[in-house]
Amino acid sequence: MIILKSQEELHKYKESEGRIAFVPTMGNLHDGHISLITTAKKYSPNVLCSIFINPTQFSANEDFSTYPKTIDEDLKKLNASGVSAVYVPSIEDIYPTPSTLKLDIPHLTQCLCGISRPHFFGGVMTVVLKLILQISPQFLILGEKDYQQFLVVKEMVQSLSLPVEVISSPIIRNEKGLALSSRNGYFQDLTTPERINKILFDCVTKAKNSTVKSVIEQTKSQLDFLELDYLEVRSSKDLSPYKIGDNLSQFRLFFAGKIHGVRLIDNISFTL
Ligand code: AMP
């Protein structure tokens, strides 16, 4: 595995290698990230993973400065997973000057995480665009864990006609069904997040047999021990909200909430 610590090293690497399948991350890697690498290998033997904690997607009161940094362990995991290269750019490689660019795709960003984190998707689009321009990958692999992010980036790539195929990879969960997340490490133990997860799966099971609206309301009251951000059923295709009578499309239950100061998100796919 080659470690690329600057844009110059990246450029030299690109000249010598073929089609790149690219997996962007912010590090603190777990099996969810590693599963993206497994997906990437189906598209190219040349898998490049990046580790960069992107400041522009955090607002002033969020956890940018305390976001877990575990670079030595991350490099060991990446080496074991068989990636060809890891790009660990400096802040100057990505933001040589402060970014004033404002990218937006309002029909996908003005809902769910975009409401409570209005800066978030602009920051994500900026960093992913910069990484795509620097790396020139043929494939970009994103996790369904951040499903809204996947749709936003896919739409950005299409709108700008970028020559990269955006591929989604399924959510990896622990044995209790909790989605793996770097932020799970903030908890002393996972009892509460696992309890939330069970409530969400029960909601999806019940929503098949009852009206969605009332099941969502019941579930919200079950989740009253946390600071709920949203609990909504929307289309997997374009995030349009579920309406009574919509019964052909693929839906997702989207959840975000804060418990003990830690923000958790999840989504569960289902058909009605
Ligand atoms: P992050 O390091 O949190 O920015 O995540 C980097 C990538 O890993 C994103 O595409 C995430 O959607 C994906 N990812 C994070 N957790 C999981 C998971 N549990 N299962 C699948 N993909 C994940």
mmCIF file of C-alpha atoms and ligand atoms in Angstrom:
data_model
loop_
_atom_site.group_PDB
_atom_site.id
_atom_site.type_symbol
_atom_site.label_atom_id
_atom_site.label_comp_id
_atom_site.label_asym_id
_atom_site.label_seq_id
_atom_site.Cartn_x
_atom_site.Cartn_y
_atom_site.Cartn_z
ATOM 1 C CA MET A 1 0.000 0.000 0.000
ATOM 2 C CA ILE A 2 1.375 3.382 -1.016
ATOM 3 C CA ILE A 3 0.797 6.344 1.305
ATOM 4 C CA LEU A 4 0.323 9.600 -0.611
ATOM 5 C CA LYS A 5 0.875 12.591 1.656
ATOM 6 C CA SER A 6 0.518 15.449 -0.819
ATOM 7 C CA GLN A 7 -0.999 16.410 -4.157
ATOM 8 C CA GLU A 8 2.414 15.986 -5.861
ATOM 9 C CA GLU A 9 2.710 12.404 -4.615
ATOM 10 C CA LEU A 10 -0.860 11.776 -5.765
ATOM 11 C CA HIS A 11 -0.093 13.111 -9.281
ATOM 12 C CA LYS A 12 2.942 10.855 -9.664
ATOM 13 C CA TYR A 13 0.873 7.867 -8.510
ATOM 14 C CA LYS A 14 -1.925 8.628 -10.987
ATOM 15 C CA GLU A 15 0.500 8.685 -13.918
ATOM 16 C CA SER A 16 1.652 5.154 -13.171
ATOM 17 C CA GLU A 17 -1.674 3.496 -12.339
ATOM 18 C CA GLY A 18 -4.870 2.613 -14.206
ATOM 19 C CA ARG A 19 -8.565 3.041 -13.417
ATOM 20 C CA ILE A 20 -9.098 4.131 -9.814
ATOM 21 C CA ALA A 21 -11.997 3.112 -7.570
ATOM 22 C CA PHE A 22 -12.085 5.830 -4.911
ATOM 23 C CA VAL A 23 -13.371 5.543 -1.320
ATOM 24 C CA PRO A 24 -13.424 8.891 0.565
ATOM 25 C CA THR A 25 -13.428 8.752 4.384
ATOM 26 C CA MET A 26 -12.727 10.890 7.422
ATOM 27 C CA GLY A 27 -10.746 8.068 9.083
ATOM 28 C CA ASN A 28 -11.422 6.294 12.383
ATOM 29 C CA LEU A 29 -12.137 3.337 10.173
ATOM 30 C CA HIS A 30 -14.476 0.460 11.054
ATOM 31 C CA ASP A 31 -15.942 -2.489 9.171
ATOM 32 C CA GLY A 32 -18.465 -0.178 7.435
ATOM 33 C CA HIS A 33 -15.603 1.652 5.711
ATOM 34 C CA ILE A 34 -13.818 -1.620 4.947
ATOM 35 C CA SER A 35 -16.991 -2.913 3.239
ATOM 36 C CA LEU A 36 -16.773 0.048 0.825
ATOM 37 C CA ILE A 37 -13.272 -1.139 -0.088
ATOM 38 C CA THR A 38 -14.644 -4.634 -0.769
ATOM 39 C CA THR A 39 -17.280 -3.051 -3.050
ATOM 40 C CA ALA A 40 -14.604 -0.894 -4.720
ATOM 41 C CA LYS A 41 -12.518 -3.958 -5.590
ATOM 42 C CA LYS A 42 -15.392 -5.272 -7.722
ATOM 43 C CA TYR A 43 -14.898 -2.238 -9.966
ATOM 44 C CA SER A 44 -11.103 -1.968 -10.083
ATOM 45 C CA PRO A 45 -8.114 -3.695 -8.480
ATOM 46 C CA ASN A 46 -6.722 -0.185 -7.985
ATOM 47 C CA VAL A 47 -8.572 1.054 -4.878
ATOM 48 C CA LEU A 48 -7.574 4.436 -3.479
ATOM 49 C CA CYS A 49 -8.938 5.482 -0.094
ATOM 50 C CA SER A 50 -8.625 9.013 1.289
ATOM 51 C CA ILE A 51 -8.542 10.122 4.908
ATOM 52 C CA PHE A 52 -9.398 13.769 5.407
ATOM 53 C CA ILE A 53 -11.487 15.355 8.142
ATOM 54 C CA ASN A 54 -13.220 18.056 6.148
ATOM 55 C CA PRO A 55 -13.607 21.278 8.167
ATOM 56 C CA THR A 56 -16.178 22.855 5.822
ATOM 57 C CA GLN A 57 -18.840 20.254 6.637
ATOM 58 C CA PHE A 58 -18.753 21.025 10.370
ATOM 59 C CA SER A 59 -20.322 24.122 11.895
ATOM 60 C CA ALA A 60 -18.674 26.010 14.763
ATOM 61 C CA ASN A 61 -20.609 24.129 17.470
ATOM 62 C CA GLU A 62 -19.958 20.643 16.036
ATOM 63 C CA ASP A 63 -17.248 18.072 16.751
ATOM 64 C CA PHE A 64 -14.576 18.985 14.150
ATOM 65 C CA SER A 65 -11.794 19.527 16.703
ATOM 66 C CA THR A 66 -12.659 16.409 18.713
ATOM 67 C CA TYR A 67 -13.475 14.126 15.750
ATOM 68 C CA PRO A 68 -11.555 10.858 16.448
ATOM 69 C CA LYS A 69 -8.127 10.708 14.798
ATOM 70 C CA THR A 70 -6.661 7.200 14.640
ATOM 71 C CA ILE A 71 -4.325 7.371 11.650
ATOM 72 C CA ASP A 72 -1.926 4.571 12.711
ATOM 73 C CA GLU A 73 -4.734 2.066 13.270
ATOM 74 C CA ASP A 74 -6.451 3.266 10.075
ATOM 75 C CA LEU A 75 -3.325 2.643 7.976
ATOM 76 C CA LYS A 76 -2.984 -0.869 9.439
ATOM 77 C CA LYS A 77 -6.624 -1.642 8.599
ATOM 78 C CA LEU A 78 -6.268 -0.272 5.082
ATOM 79 C CA ASN A 79 -3.086 -2.231 4.496
ATOM 80 C CA ALA A 80 -4.822 -5.428 5.665
ATOM 81 C CA SER A 81 -7.845 -4.701 3.444
ATOM 82 C CA GLY A 82 -5.642 -4.599 0.351
ATOM 83 C CA VAL A 83 -6.125 -1.035 -0.891
ATOM 84 C CA SER A 84 -3.513 0.072 -3.417
ATOM 85 C CA ALA A 85 -3.035 3.576 -2.033
ATOM 86 C CA VAL A 86 -4.227 5.914 0.673
ATOM 87 C CA TYR A 87 -4.324 9.666 0.137
ATOM 88 C CA VAL A 88 -3.868 11.692 3.331
ATOM 89 C CA PRO A 89 -3.869 15.292 2.102
ATOM 90 C CA SER A 90 -2.954 18.256 4.258
ATOM 91 C CA ILE A 91 -5.464 21.039 4.755
ATOM 92 C CA GLU A 92 -3.422 23.126 2.231
ATOM 93 C CA ASP A 93 -3.741 20.383 -0.392
ATOM 94 C CA ILE A 94 -7.535 20.692 -0.240
ATOM 95 C CA TYR A 95 -8.029 24.310 0.832
ATOM 96 C CA PRO A 96 -4.981 26.323 -0.318
ATOM 97 C CA THR A 97 -7.216 29.358 0.169
ATOM 98 C CA PRO A 98 -10.335 29.512 2.344
ATOM 99 C CA SER A 99 -13.277 28.150 0.368
ATOM 100 C CA THR A 100 -16.045 30.652 -0.343
ATOM 101 C CA LEU A 101 -17.705 28.389 -2.940
ATOM 102 C CA LYS A 102 -21.368 27.589 -2.263
ATOM 103 C CA LEU A 103 -22.597 24.453 -3.994
ATOM 104 C CA ASP A 104 -26.224 23.459 -3.532
ATOM 105 C CA ILE A 105 -28.855 21.083 -4.871
ATOM 106 C CA PRO A 106 -31.856 22.533 -3.044
ATOM 107 C CA HIS A 107 -34.384 19.803 -3.837
ATOM 108 C CA LEU A 108 -32.128 17.251 -2.092
ATOM 109 C CA THR A 109 -30.503 19.397 0.603
ATOM 110 C CA GLN A 110 -33.473 21.319 1.996
ATOM 111 C CA CYS A 111 -34.782 18.430 4.053
ATOM 112 C CA LEU A 112 -33.565 15.868 6.635
ATOM 113 C CA CYS A 113 -29.928 16.644 7.662
ATOM 114 C CA GLY A 114 -29.913 19.832 5.557
ATOM 115 C CA ILE A 115 -32.350 21.537 7.953
ATOM 116 C CA SER A 116 -30.390 21.209 11.192
ATOM 117 C CA ARG A 117 -26.988 21.233 9.426
ATOM 118 C CA PRO A 118 -27.423 23.873 6.686
ATOM 119 C CA HIS A 119 -23.658 24.093 6.053
ATOM 120 C CA PHE A 120 -23.192 20.321 5.766
ATOM 121 C CA PHE A 121 -23.966 19.331 2.174
ATOM 122 C CA GLY A 122 -22.228 22.401 0.725
ATOM 123 C CA GLY A 123 -19.077 21.330 2.593
ATOM 124 C CA VAL A 124 -19.437 17.700 1.499
ATOM 125 C CA MET A 125 -19.966 18.654 -2.153
ATOM 126 C CA THR A 126 -16.964 20.991 -2.083
ATOM 127 C CA VAL A 127 -14.574 18.411 -0.661
ATOM 128 C CA VAL A 128 -15.831 15.531 -2.831
ATOM 129 C CA LEU A 129 -15.593 17.710 -5.942
ATOM 130 C CA LYS A 130 -12.031 18.740 -5.059
ATOM 131 C CA LEU A 131 -11.044 15.126 -4.354
ATOM 132 C CA ILE A 132 -12.589 13.933 -7.630
ATOM 133 C CA LEU A 133 -10.719 16.657 -9.570
ATOM 134 C CA GLN A 134 -7.421 15.750 -7.882
ATOM 135 C CA ILE A 135 -7.767 11.957 -8.045
ATOM 136 C CA SER A 136 -9.689 11.527 -11.359
ATOM 137 C CA PRO A 137 -11.257 8.228 -10.290
ATOM 138 C CA GLN A 138 -13.446 6.167 -12.634
ATOM 139 C CA PHE A 139 -15.568 4.991 -9.701
ATOM 140 C CA LEU A 140 -16.631 6.682 -6.464
ATOM 141 C CA ILE A 141 -17.967 4.434 -3.688
ATOM 142 C CA LEU A 142 -20.239 5.887 -0.995
ATOM 143 C CA GLY A 143 -22.061 4.204 1.883
ATOM 144 C CA GLU A 144 -25.861 4.078 2.137
ATOM 145 C CA LYS A 145 -25.367 4.898 5.830
ATOM 146 C CA ASP A 146 -25.287 8.514 4.635
ATOM 147 C CA TYR A 147 -28.027 8.024 2.066
ATOM 148 C CA GLN A 148 -28.921 11.697 1.575
ATOM 149 C CA GLN A 149 -25.209 12.432 1.047
ATOM 150 C CA PHE A 150 -25.047 9.658 -1.577
ATOM 151 C CA LEU A 151 -27.995 11.161 -3.538
ATOM 152 C CA VAL A 152 -26.576 14.695 -3.277
ATOM 153 C CA VAL A 153 -23.119 13.661 -4.527
ATOM 154 C CA LYS A 154 -24.633 11.520 -7.308
ATOM 155 C CA GLU A 155 -26.725 14.460 -8.497
ATOM 156 C CA MET A 156 -23.712 16.815 -8.324
ATOM 157 C CA VAL A 157 -21.658 14.407 -10.454
ATOM 158 C CA GLN A 158 -24.483 14.142 -13.001
ATOM 159 C CA SER A 159 -25.126 17.905 -13.087
ATOM 160 C CA LEU A 160 -21.442 18.681 -13.685
ATOM 161 C CA SER A 161 -21.046 15.735 -16.139
ATOM 162 C CA LEU A 162 -18.058 14.515 -14.165
ATOM 163 C CA PRO A 163 -16.640 11.336 -15.756
ATOM 164 C CA VAL A 164 -17.038 9.174 -12.648
ATOM 165 C CA GLU A 165 -19.577 6.498 -11.794
ATOM 166 C CA VAL A 166 -21.094 6.894 -8.311
ATOM 167 C CA ILE A 167 -21.772 3.562 -6.604
ATOM 168 C CA SER A 168 -23.593 2.966 -3.330
ATOM 169 C CA SER A 169 -22.647 0.261 -0.853
ATOM 170 C CA PRO A 170 -25.025 -1.205 1.788
ATOM 171 C CA ILE A 171 -25.055 -0.282 5.485
ATOM 172 C CA ILE A 172 -22.977 -2.519 7.750
ATOM 173 C CA ARG A 173 -24.541 -3.131 11.178
ATOM 174 C CA ASN A 174 -23.357 -4.849 14.351
ATOM 175 C CA GLU A 175 -24.951 -8.094 15.627
ATOM 176 C CA LYS A 176 -27.745 -6.062 17.291
ATOM 177 C CA GLY A 177 -28.503 -4.223 14.049
ATOM 178 C CA LEU A 178 -26.863 -0.903 15.008
ATOM 179 C CA ALA A 179 -25.230 0.828 12.023
ATOM 180 C CA LEU A 180 -21.466 1.068 12.531
ATOM 181 C CA SER A 181 -20.347 4.683 12.904
ATOM 182 C CA SER A 182 -17.214 6.507 13.992
ATOM 183 C CA ARG A 183 -19.426 8.466 16.403
ATOM 184 C CA ASN A 184 -20.469 5.230 18.218
ATOM 185 C CA GLY A 185 -17.034 5.484 19.846
ATOM 186 C CA TYR A 186 -18.273 8.502 21.824
ATOM 187 C CA PHE A 187 -20.544 6.168 23.872
ATOM 188 C CA GLN A 188 -19.303 4.288 26.937
ATOM 189 C CA ASP A 189 -21.512 1.392 25.877
ATOM 190 C CA LEU A 190 -23.946 0.890 23.021
ATOM 191 C CA THR A 191 -27.101 0.043 25.012
ATOM 192 C CA THR A 192 -28.914 3.294 24.163
ATOM 193 C CA PRO A 193 -28.029 3.457 20.439
ATOM 194 C CA GLU A 194 -29.001 -0.228 20.132
ATOM 195 C CA ARG A 195 -32.320 0.500 21.868
ATOM 196 C CA ILE A 196 -32.979 3.314 19.354
ATOM 197 C CA ASN A 197 -32.098 0.958 16.523
ATOM 198 C CA LYS A 198 -34.626 -1.641 17.708
ATOM 199 C CA ILE A 199 -37.364 1.017 17.858
ATOM 200 C CA LEU A 200 -36.548 2.044 14.267
ATOM 201 C CA PHE A 201 -36.684 -1.528 12.933
ATOM 202 C CA ASP A 202 -39.986 -2.121 14.787
ATOM 203 C CA CYS A 203 -41.337 1.047 13.141
ATOM 204 C CA VAL A 204 -40.508 -0.249 9.658
ATOM 205 C CA THR A 205 -42.092 -3.632 10.403
ATOM 206 C CA LYS A 206 -45.294 -2.018 11.680
ATOM 207 C CA ALA A 207 -45.437 0.545 8.864
ATOM 208 C CA LYS A 208 -46.128 -2.308 6.461
ATOM 209 C CA ASN A 209 -49.343 -3.228 8.262
ATOM 210 C CA SER A 210 -50.696 0.072 9.385
ATOM 211 C CA THR A 211 -50.814 3.659 8.187
ATOM 212 C CA VAL A 212 -47.381 5.164 7.979
ATOM 213 C CA LYS A 213 -48.337 8.475 9.585
ATOM 214 C CA SER A 214 -49.701 6.980 12.818
ATOM 215 C CA VAL A 215 -46.807 4.522 13.155
ATOM 216 C CA ILE A 216 -44.341 7.393 12.779
ATOM 217 C CA GLU A 217 -46.166 9.345 15.496
ATOM 218 C CA GLN A 218 -46.146 6.299 17.842
ATOM 219 C CA THR A 219 -42.440 5.790 17.178
ATOM 220 C CA LYS A 220 -41.662 9.442 17.892
ATOM 221 C CA SER A 221 -43.266 9.075 21.324
ATOM 222 C CA GLN A 222 -41.162 5.935 21.956
ATOM 223 C CA LEU A 223 -38.078 8.018 21.132
ATOM 224 C CA ASP A 224 -38.927 10.779 23.605
ATOM 225 C CA PHE A 225 -35.788 10.000 25.675
ATOM 226 C CA LEU A 226 -33.616 11.611 22.965
ATOM 227 C CA GLU A 227 -33.446 14.926 21.147
ATOM 228 C CA LEU A 228 -35.118 13.862 17.911
ATOM 229 C CA ASP A 229 -34.022 15.764 14.814
ATOM 230 C CA TYR A 230 -36.241 13.939 12.307
ATOM 231 C CA LEU A 231 -38.081 10.677 11.727
ATOM 232 C CA GLU A 232 -39.531 10.624 8.229
ATOM 233 C CA VAL A 233 -40.465 8.247 5.434
ATOM 234 C CA ARG A 234 -39.234 9.425 2.046
ATOM 235 C CA SER A 235 -38.620 7.977 -1.401
ATOM 236 C CA SER A 236 -35.242 6.252 -1.889
ATOM 237 C CA LYS A 237 -35.136 7.646 -5.409
ATOM 238 C CA ASP A 238 -35.411 11.384 -4.810
ATOM 239 C CA LEU A 239 -36.257 11.907 -1.114
ATOM 240 C CA SER A 240 -39.786 13.056 -1.931
ATOM 241 C CA PRO A 241 -41.967 12.703 1.190
ATOM 242 C CA TYR A 242 -44.277 9.691 1.487
ATOM 243 C CA LYS A 243 -47.899 10.474 0.660
ATOM 244 C CA ILE A 244 -50.909 8.284 1.395
ATOM 245 C CA GLY A 245 -51.480 6.090 -1.637
ATOM 246 C CA ASP A 246 -47.780 5.877 -2.599
ATOM 247 C CA ASN A 247 -47.368 2.140 -2.573
ATOM 248 C CA LEU A 248 -45.195 1.207 -5.505
ATOM 249 C CA SER A 249 -41.893 2.880 -4.778
ATOM 250 C CA GLN A 250 -39.016 1.947 -2.565
ATOM 251 C CA PHE A 251 -39.022 3.950 0.674
ATOM 252 C CA ARG A 252 -36.657 4.629 3.509
ATOM 253 C CA LEU A 253 -37.254 5.522 7.096
ATOM 254 C CA PHE A 254 -34.811 8.348 7.833
ATOM 255 C CA PHE A 255 -33.763 9.070 11.404
ATOM 256 C CA ALA A 256 -31.475 11.588 13.113
ATOM 257 C CA GLY A 257 -31.270 12.460 16.782
ATOM 258 C CA LYS A 258 -28.926 13.432 19.569
ATOM 259 C CA ILE A 259 -28.362 11.443 22.725
ATOM 260 C CA HIS A 260 -25.838 12.464 25.406
ATOM 261 C CA GLY A 261 -24.665 15.147 22.936
ATOM 262 C CA VAL A 262 -23.857 12.603 20.194
ATOM 263 C CA ARG A 263 -25.676 12.901 16.865
ATOM 264 C CA LEU A 264 -26.747 9.585 15.336
ATOM 265 C CA ILE A 265 -28.240 9.030 11.884
ATOM 266 C CA ASP A 266 -29.642 5.922 10.233
ATOM 267 C CA ASN A 267 -31.974 4.886 7.460
ATOM 268 C CA ILE A 268 -33.817 1.667 6.725
ATOM 269 C CA SER A 269 -35.057 0.672 3.295
ATOM 270 C CA PHE A 270 -38.508 -0.919 2.920
ATOM 271 C CA THR A 271 -41.383 -1.319 0.489
ATOM 272 C CA LEU A 272 -44.976 -0.422 1.267
HETATM 273 P P1 AMP B 1 -17.132 8.944 7.096
HETATM 274 O O1 AMP B 1 -15.736 8.515 7.418
HETATM 275 O O2 AMP B 1 -18.071 8.905 8.244
HETATM 276 O O3 AMP B 1 -17.173 10.247 6.317
HETATM 277 O O4 AMP B 1 -17.700 7.861 6.082
HETATM 278 C C1 AMP B 1 -17.019 7.560 4.901
HETATM 279 C C2 AMP B 1 -17.875 6.656 4.060
HETATM 280 O O5 AMP B 1 -18.144 5.456 4.778
HETATM 281 C C3 AMP B 1 -19.234 7.270 3.693
HETATM 282 O O6 AMP B 1 -19.516 6.958 2.332
HETATM 283 C C4 AMP B 1 -20.173 6.573 4.640
HETATM 284 O O7 AMP B 1 -21.495 6.489 4.153
HETATM 285 C C5 AMP B 1 -19.534 5.192 4.729
HETATM 286 N N1 AMP B 1 -19.966 4.482 5.934
HETATM 287 C C6 AMP B 1 -19.877 4.912 7.220
HETATM 288 N N2 AMP B 1 -20.433 4.011 8.063
HETATM 289 C C7 AMP B 1 -20.895 3.001 7.288
HETATM 290 C C8 AMP B 1 -21.598 1.785 7.553
HETATM 291 N N3 AMP B 1 -21.931 1.422 8.787
HETATM 292 N N4 AMP B 1 -21.914 0.981 6.503
HETATM 293 C C9 AMP B 1 -21.585 1.346 5.241
HETATM 294 N N5 AMP B 1 -20.923 2.476 4.910
HETATM 295 C C10 AMP B 1 -20.595 3.299 5.923
#
